[in-house]
Coordinates of N, CA and C in Angstrom, one line a residue:
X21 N 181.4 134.0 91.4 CA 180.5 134.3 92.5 C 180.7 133.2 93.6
X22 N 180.5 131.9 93.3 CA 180.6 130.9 94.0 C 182.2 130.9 94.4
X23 N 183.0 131.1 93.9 CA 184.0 131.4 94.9 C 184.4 132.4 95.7
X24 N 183.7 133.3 95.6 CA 183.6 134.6 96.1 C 183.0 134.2 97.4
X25 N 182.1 133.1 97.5 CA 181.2 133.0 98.7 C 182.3 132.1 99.6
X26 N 182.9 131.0 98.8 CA 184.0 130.0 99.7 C 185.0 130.6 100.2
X27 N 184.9 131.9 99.9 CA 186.3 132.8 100.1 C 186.0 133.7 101.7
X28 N 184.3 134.1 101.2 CA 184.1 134.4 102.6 C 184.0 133.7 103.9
X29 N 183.4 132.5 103.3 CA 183.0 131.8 104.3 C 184.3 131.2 105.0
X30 N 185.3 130.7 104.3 CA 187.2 130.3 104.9 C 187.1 131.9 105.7
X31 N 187.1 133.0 105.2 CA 187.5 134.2 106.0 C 186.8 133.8 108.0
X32 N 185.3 133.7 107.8 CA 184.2 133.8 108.6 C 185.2 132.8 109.5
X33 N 185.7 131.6 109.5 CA 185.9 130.7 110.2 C 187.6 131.4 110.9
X34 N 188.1 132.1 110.6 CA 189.4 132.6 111.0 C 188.7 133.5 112.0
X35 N 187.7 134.2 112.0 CA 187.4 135.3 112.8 C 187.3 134.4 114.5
X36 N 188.0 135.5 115.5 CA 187.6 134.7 116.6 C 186.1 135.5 117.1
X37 N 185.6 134.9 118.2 CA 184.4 135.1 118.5 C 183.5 136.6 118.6
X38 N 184.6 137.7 119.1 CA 184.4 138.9 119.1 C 184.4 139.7 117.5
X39 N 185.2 139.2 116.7 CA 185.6 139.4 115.5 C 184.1 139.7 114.4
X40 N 183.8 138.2 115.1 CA 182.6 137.5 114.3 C 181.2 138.2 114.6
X41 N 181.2 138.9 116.1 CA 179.8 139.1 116.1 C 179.8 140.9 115.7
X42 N 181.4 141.3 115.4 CA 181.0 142.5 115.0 C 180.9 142.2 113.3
X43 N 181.6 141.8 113.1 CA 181.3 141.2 111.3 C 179.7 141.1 111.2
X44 N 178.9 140.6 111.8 CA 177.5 140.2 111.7 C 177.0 142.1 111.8
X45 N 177.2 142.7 112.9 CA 176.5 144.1 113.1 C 177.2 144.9 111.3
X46 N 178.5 144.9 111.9 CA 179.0 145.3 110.5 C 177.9 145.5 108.9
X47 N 177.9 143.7 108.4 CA 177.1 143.7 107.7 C 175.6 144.2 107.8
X48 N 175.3 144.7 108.9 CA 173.7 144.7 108.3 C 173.4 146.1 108.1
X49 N 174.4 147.5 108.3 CA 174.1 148.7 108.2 C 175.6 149.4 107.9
X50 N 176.3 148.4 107.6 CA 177.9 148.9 107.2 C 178.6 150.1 107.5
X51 N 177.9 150.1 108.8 CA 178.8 150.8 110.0 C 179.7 150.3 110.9
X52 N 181.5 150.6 110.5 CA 181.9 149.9 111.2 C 181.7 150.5 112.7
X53 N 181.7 151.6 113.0 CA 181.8 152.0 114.2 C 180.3 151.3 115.4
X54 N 179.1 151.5 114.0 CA 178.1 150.9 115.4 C 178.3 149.6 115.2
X55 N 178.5 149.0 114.5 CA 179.1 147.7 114.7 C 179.8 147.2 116.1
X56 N 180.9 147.6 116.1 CA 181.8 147.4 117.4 C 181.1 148.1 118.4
X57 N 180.1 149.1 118.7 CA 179.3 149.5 119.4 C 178.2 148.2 120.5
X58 N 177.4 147.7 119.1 CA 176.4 146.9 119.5 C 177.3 145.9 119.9
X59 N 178.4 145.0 119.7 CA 179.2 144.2 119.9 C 179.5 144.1 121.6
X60 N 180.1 145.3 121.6 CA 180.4 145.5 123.3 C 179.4 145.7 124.0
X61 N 178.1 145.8 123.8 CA 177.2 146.1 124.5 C 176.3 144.4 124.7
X62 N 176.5 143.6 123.5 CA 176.9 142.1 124.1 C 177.8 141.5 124.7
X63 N 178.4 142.2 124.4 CA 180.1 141.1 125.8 C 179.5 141.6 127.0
X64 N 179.3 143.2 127.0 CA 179.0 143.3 128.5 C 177.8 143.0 129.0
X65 N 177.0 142.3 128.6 CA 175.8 141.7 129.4 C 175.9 140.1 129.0
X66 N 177.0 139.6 127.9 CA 176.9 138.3 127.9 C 178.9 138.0 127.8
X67 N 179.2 137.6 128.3 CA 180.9 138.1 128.5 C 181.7 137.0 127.1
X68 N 180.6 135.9 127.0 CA 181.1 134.9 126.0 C 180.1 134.1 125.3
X69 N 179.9 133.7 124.7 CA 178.8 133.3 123.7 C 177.8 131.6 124.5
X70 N 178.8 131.2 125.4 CA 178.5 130.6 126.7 C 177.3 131.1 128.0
X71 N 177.6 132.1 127.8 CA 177.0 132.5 129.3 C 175.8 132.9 128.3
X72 N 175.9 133.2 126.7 CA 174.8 133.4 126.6 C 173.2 132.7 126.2
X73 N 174.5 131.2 125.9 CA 173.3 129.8 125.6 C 172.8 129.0 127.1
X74 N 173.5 129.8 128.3 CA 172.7 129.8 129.3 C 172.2 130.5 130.1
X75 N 172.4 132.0 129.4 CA 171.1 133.0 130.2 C 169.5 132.6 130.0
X76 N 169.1 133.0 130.7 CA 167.9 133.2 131.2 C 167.1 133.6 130.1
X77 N 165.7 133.3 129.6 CA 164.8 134.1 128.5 C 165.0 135.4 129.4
X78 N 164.4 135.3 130.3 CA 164.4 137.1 130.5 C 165.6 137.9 130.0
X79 N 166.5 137.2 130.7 CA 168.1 138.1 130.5 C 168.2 138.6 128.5
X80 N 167.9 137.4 128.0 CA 168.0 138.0 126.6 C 166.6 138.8 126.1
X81 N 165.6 138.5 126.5 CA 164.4 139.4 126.3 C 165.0 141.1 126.7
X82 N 165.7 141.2 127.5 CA 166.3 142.8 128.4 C 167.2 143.3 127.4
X83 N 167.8 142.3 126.5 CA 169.0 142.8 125.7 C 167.8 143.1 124.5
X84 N 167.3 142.8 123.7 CA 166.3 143.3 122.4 C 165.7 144.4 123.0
X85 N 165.6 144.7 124.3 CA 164.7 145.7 124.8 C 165.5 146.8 124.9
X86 N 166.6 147.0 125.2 CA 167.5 147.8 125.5 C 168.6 148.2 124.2
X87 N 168.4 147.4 123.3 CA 169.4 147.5 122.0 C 168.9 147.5 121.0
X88 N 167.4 146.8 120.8 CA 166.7 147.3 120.0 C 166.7 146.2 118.8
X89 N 166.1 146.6 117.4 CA 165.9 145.0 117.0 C 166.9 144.2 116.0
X90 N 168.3 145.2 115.7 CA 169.3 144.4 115.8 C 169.6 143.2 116.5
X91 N 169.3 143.5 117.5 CA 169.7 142.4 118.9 C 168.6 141.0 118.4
X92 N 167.6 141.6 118.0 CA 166.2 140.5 118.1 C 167.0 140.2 116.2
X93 N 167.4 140.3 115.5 CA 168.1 139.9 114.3 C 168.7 138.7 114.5
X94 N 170.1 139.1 115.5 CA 170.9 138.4 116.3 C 170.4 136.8 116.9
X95 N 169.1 137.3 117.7 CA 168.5 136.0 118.6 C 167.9 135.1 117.5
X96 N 167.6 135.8 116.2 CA 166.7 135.1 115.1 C 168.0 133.8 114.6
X97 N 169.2 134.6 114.6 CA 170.0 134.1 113.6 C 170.8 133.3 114.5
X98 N 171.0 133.1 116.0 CA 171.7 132.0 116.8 C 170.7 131.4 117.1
X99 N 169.3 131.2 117.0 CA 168.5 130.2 117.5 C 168.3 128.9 116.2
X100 N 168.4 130.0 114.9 CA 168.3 129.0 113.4 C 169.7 128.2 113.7
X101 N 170.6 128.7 113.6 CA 171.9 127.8 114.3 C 171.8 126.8 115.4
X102 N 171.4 127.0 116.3 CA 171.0 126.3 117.5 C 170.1 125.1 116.3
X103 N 169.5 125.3 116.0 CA 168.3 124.5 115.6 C 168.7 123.6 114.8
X104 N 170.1 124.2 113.9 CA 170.9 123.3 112.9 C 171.9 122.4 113.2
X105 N 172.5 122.9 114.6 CA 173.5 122.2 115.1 C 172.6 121.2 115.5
X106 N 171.5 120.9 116.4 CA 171.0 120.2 117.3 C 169.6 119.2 116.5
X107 N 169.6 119.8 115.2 CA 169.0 118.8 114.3 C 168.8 117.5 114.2
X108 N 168.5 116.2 114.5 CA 168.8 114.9 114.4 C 170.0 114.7 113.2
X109 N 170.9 113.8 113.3 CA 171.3 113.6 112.1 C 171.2 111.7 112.5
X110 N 170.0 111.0 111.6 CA 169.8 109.6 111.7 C 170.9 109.1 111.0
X111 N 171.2 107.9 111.7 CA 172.1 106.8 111.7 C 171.7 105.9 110.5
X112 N 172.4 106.5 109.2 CA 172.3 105.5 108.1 C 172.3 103.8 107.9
X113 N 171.6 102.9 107.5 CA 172.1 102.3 107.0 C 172.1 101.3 108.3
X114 N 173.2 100.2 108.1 CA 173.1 99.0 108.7 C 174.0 99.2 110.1
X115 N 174.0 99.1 111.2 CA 174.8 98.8 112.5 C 175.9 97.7 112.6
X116 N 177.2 98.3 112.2 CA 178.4 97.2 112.2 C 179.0 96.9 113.5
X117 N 179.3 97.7 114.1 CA 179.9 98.1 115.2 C 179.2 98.8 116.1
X118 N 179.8 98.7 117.6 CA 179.7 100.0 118.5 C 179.9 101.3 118.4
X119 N 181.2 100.9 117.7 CA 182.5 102.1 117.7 C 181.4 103.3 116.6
X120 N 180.9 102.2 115.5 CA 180.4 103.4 114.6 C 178.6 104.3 115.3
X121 N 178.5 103.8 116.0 CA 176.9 103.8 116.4 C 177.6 105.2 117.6
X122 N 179.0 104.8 118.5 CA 179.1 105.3 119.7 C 179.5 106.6 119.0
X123 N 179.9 106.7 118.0 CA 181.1 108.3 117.5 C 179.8 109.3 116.9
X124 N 179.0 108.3 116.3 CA 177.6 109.6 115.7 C 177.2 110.1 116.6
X125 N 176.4 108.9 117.9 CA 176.2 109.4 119.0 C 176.6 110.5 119.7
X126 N 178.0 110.6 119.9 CA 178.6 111.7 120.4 C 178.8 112.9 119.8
X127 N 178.9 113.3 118.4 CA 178.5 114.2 117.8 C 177.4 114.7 117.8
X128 N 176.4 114.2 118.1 CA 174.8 114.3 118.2 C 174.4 115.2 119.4
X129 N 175.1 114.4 120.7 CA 175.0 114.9 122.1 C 175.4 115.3 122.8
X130 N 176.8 115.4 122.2 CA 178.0 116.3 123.3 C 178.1 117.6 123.6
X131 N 177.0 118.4 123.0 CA 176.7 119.6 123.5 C 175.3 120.0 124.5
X132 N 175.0 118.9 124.6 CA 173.6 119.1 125.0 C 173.7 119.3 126.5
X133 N 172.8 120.1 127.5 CA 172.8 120.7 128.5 C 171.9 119.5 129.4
X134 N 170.9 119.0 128.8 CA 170.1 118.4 129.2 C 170.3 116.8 129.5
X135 N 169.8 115.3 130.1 CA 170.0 114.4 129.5 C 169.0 113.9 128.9
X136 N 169.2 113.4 128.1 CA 168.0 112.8 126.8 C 168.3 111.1 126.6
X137 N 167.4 110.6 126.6 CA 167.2 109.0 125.9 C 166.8 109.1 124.2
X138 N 167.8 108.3 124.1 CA 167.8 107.7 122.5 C 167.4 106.5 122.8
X139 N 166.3 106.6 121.4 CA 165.8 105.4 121.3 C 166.1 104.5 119.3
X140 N 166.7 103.4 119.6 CA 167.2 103.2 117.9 C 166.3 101.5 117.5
X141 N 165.4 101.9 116.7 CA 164.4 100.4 115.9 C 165.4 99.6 115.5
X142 N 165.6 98.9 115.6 CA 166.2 98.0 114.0 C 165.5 96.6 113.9
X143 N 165.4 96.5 112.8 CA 165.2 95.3 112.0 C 165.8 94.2 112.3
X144 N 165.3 93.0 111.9 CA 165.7 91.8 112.0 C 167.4 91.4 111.3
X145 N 167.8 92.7 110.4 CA 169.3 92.4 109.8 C 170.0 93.6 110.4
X146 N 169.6 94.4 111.6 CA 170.2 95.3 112.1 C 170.6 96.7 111.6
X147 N 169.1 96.8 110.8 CA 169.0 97.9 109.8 C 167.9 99.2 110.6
X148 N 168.2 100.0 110.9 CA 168.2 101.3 111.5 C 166.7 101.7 110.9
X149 N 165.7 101.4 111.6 CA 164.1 102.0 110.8 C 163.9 102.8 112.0
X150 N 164.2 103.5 112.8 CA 164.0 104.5 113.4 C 164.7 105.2 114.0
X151 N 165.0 106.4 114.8 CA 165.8 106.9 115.6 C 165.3 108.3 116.0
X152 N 164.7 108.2 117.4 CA 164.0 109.3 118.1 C 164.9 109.4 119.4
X153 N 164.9 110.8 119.9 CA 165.0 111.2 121.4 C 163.6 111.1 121.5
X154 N 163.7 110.7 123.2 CA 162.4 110.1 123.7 C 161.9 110.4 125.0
X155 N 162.6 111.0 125.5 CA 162.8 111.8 126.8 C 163.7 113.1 127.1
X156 N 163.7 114.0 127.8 CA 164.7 114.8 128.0 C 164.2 115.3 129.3
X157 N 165.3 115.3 130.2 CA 165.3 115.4 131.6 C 165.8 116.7 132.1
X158 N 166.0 116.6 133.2 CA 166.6 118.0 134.1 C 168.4 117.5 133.8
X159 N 169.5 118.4 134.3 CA 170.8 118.2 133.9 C 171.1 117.0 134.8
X160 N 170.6 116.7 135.5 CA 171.1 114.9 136.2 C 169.7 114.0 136.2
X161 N 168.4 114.2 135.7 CA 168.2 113.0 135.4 C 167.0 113.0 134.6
X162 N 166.5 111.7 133.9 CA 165.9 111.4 132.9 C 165.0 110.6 133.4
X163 N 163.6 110.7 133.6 CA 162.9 109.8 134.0 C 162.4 108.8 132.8
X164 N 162.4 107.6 133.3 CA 162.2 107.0 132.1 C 161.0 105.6 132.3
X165 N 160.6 105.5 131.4 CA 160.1 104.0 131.8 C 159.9 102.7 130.8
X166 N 160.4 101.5 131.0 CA 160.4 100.8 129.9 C 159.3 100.5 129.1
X167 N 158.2 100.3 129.7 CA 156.8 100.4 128.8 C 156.7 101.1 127.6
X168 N 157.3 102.8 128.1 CA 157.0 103.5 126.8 C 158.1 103.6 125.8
X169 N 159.1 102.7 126.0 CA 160.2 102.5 125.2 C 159.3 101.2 124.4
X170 N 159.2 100.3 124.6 CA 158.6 98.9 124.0 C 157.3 99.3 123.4
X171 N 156.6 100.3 123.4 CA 155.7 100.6 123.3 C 155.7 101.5 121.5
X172 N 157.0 102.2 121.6 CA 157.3 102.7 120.2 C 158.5 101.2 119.4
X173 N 158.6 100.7 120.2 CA 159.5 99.4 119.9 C 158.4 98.4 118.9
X174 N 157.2 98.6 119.4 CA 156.1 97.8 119.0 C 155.5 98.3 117.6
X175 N 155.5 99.8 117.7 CA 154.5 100.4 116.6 C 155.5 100.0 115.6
X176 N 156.7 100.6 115.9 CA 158.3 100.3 115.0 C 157.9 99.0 114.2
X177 N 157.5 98.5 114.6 CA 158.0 96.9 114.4 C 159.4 96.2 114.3
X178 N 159.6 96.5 115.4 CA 161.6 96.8 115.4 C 161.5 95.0 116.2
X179 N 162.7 94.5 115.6 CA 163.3 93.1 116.1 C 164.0 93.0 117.1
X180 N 164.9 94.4 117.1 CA 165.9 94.6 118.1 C 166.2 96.3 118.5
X181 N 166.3 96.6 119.5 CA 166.2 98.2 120.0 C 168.0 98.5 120.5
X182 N 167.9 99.4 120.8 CA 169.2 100.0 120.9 C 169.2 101.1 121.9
X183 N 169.8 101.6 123.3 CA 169.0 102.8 123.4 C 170.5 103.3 123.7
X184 N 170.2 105.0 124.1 CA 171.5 105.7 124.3 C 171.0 106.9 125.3
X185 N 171.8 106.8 126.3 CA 171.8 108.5 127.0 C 173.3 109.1 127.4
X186 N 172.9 110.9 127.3 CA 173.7 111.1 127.6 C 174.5 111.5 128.8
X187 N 175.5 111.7 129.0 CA 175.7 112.4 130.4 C 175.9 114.0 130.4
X188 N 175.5 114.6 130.7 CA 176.0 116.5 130.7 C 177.3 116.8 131.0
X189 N 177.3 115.5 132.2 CA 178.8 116.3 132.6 C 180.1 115.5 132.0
X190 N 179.8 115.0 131.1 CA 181.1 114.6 129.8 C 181.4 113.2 130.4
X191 N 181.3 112.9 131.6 CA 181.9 111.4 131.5 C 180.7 110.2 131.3
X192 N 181.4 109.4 131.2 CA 180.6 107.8 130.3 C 180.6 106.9 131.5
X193 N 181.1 107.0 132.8 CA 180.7 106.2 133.6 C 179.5 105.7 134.3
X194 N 178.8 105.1 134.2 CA 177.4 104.6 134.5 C 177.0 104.9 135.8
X195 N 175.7 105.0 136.2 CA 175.4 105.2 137.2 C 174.6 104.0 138.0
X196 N 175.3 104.1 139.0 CA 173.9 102.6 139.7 C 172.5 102.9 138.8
X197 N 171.6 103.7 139.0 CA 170.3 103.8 138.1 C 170.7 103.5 136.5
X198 N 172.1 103.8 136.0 CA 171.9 103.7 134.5 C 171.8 102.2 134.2
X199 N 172.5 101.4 135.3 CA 172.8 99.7 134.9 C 171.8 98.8 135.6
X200 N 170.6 99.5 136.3 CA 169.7 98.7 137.2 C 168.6 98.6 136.0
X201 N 168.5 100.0 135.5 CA 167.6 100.1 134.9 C 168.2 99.8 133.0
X202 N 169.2 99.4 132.8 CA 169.4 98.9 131.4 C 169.2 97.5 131.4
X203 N 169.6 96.7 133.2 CA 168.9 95.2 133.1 C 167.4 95.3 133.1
X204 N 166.9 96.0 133.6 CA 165.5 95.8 133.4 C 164.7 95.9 132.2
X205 N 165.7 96.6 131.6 CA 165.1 96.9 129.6 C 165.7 95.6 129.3
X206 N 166.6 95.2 129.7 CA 167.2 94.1 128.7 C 165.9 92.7 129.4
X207 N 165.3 92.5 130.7 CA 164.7 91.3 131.2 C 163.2 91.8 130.3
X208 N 162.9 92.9 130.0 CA 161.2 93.2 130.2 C 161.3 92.9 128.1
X209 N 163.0 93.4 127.6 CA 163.0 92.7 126.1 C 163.0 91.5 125.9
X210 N 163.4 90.5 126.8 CA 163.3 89.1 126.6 C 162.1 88.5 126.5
X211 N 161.2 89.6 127.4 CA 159.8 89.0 127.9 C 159.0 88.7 126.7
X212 N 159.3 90.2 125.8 CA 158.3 90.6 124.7 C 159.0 90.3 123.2
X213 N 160.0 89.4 123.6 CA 160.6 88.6 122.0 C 161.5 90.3 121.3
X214 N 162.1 91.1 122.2 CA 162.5 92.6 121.0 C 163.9 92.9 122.2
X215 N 164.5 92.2 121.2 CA 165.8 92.1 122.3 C 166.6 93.0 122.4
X216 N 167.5 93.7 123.6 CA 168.0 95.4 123.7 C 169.0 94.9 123.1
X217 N 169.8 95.6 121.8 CA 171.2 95.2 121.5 C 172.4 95.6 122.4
X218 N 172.0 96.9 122.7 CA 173.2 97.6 123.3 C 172.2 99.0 124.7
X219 N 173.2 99.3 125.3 CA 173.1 100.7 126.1 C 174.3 101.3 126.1
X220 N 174.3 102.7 125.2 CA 175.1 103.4 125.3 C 175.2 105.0 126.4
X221 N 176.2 105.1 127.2 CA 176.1 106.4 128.2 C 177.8 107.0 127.1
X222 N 176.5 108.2 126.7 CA 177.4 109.3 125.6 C 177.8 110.5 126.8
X223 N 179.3 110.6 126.3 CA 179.7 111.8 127.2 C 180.5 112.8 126.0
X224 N 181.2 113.8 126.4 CA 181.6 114.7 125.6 C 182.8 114.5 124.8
X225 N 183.5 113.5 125.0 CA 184.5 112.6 123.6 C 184.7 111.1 124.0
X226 N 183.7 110.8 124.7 CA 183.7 109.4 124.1 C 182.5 109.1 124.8
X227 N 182.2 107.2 124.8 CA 181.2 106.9 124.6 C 181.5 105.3 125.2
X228 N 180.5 104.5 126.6 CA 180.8 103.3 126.6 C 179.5 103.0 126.2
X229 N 179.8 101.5 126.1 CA 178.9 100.5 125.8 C 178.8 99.1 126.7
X230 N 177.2 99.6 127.4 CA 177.1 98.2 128.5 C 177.1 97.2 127.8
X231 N 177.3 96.9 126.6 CA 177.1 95.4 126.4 C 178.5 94.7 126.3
X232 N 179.5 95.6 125.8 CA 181.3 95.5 125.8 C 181.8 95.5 127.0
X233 N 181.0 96.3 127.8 CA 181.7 96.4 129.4 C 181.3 95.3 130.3
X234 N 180.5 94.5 129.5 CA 179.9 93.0 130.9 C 178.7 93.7 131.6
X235 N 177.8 94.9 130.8 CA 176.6 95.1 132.2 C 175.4 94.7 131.8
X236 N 175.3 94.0 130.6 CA 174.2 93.5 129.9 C 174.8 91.7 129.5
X237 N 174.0 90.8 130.3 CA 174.7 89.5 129.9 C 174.3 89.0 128.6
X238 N 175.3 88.2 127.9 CA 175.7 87.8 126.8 C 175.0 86.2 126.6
X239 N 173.3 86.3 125.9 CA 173.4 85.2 125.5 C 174.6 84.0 125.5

């Protein structure tokens, strides 16, 4: 049985995208024909599975209304997905490096539409006791403000903070606001004894770090 399932699941991953969402109709009334039916009647109101994680509620509310509650099956079963891919996955364990902190990070957020602030606790030996998004903004910006960063910094009881945003549009280049406002976290942490280790700007395959690039000064 259990191989029977590893067998399908290697199959699932060969399917390309149209393949896959008739396989899904397929299975649930093992009709091949309305299968490929309801399928096409997704491509033609969503052309790629893209246009569809950015239509509109209404636009998909029109498709369950018009296709009926296969479709509302469908929305059930890419939103639990949505929900798995976009899960937190916390950063185990102790902070060695950038490189290892920068590569989770980007797995984390490189799909994301939005930009969001990461906020990372750590202890006095650079051990990871928290890790929340803490903001999430419009697709170009994040309002933010350092009080209510130092403010979960405090409850934390964190020694040293770490923070991270992303960019939507895939590059890591900083922005005048990302480095005015990472010295000001780094002057308002000196004030309050909870020092910023790092500021990371996560893009879609890679990842800088102001404290490697010279925008955060170096004791």
């Amino acid at each position: 049985m259990r191989g029977e399932i590893m067998d399908y699941q290697n199959n699932l991953k060969a399917l390309d995208d149209h393949e896959l969402l008739t396989a899904f109709f397929n299975y649930q009334d093992q009709s091949n024909q309305h299968g490929l039916e309801l399928g096409t009647n997704f491509w033609n109101m969503f052309p790629t599975f893209a246009d569809y994680k950015l239509a509109q509620r209404s636009q998909k509310e029109q498709m369950v209304l018009t296709a009926g509650k296969r479709f509302l099956q469908l929305m059930i079963g890419i939103e639990i997905g949505q929900r798995i891919a976009s899960a937190p996955r916390p950063l185990l364990g102790k902070i060695f490096s950038s490189q290892q902190v920068g590569e989770n990070l980007i797995a984390e957020f490189r799909n994301d539409q939005q930009e969001s602030l990461c906020l990372l606790c750590l202890d006095v030996k650079h051990r990871i006791i928290s890790q929340q998004v803490i903001f999430k903004g419009t697709l170009t910006t994040c309002p933010v403000h350092p009080g209510e960063i130092f403010a979960i910094a405090l409850e934390r009881h964190a020694e040293t903070i770490l923070v991270a945003h992303n960019h939507p549009s895939g590059m890591v280049e900083p922005s005048k606001n990302d480095i005015e406002f990472t010295k000001r976290l780094d002057q308002c942490g000196q004030l309050m004894g909870i020092n910023l280790l790092d500021s990371f700007v996560i893009g879609q395959q890679d990842y800088l770090s102001m404290r490697e690039a010279n925008l955060i000064e170096t004791d």
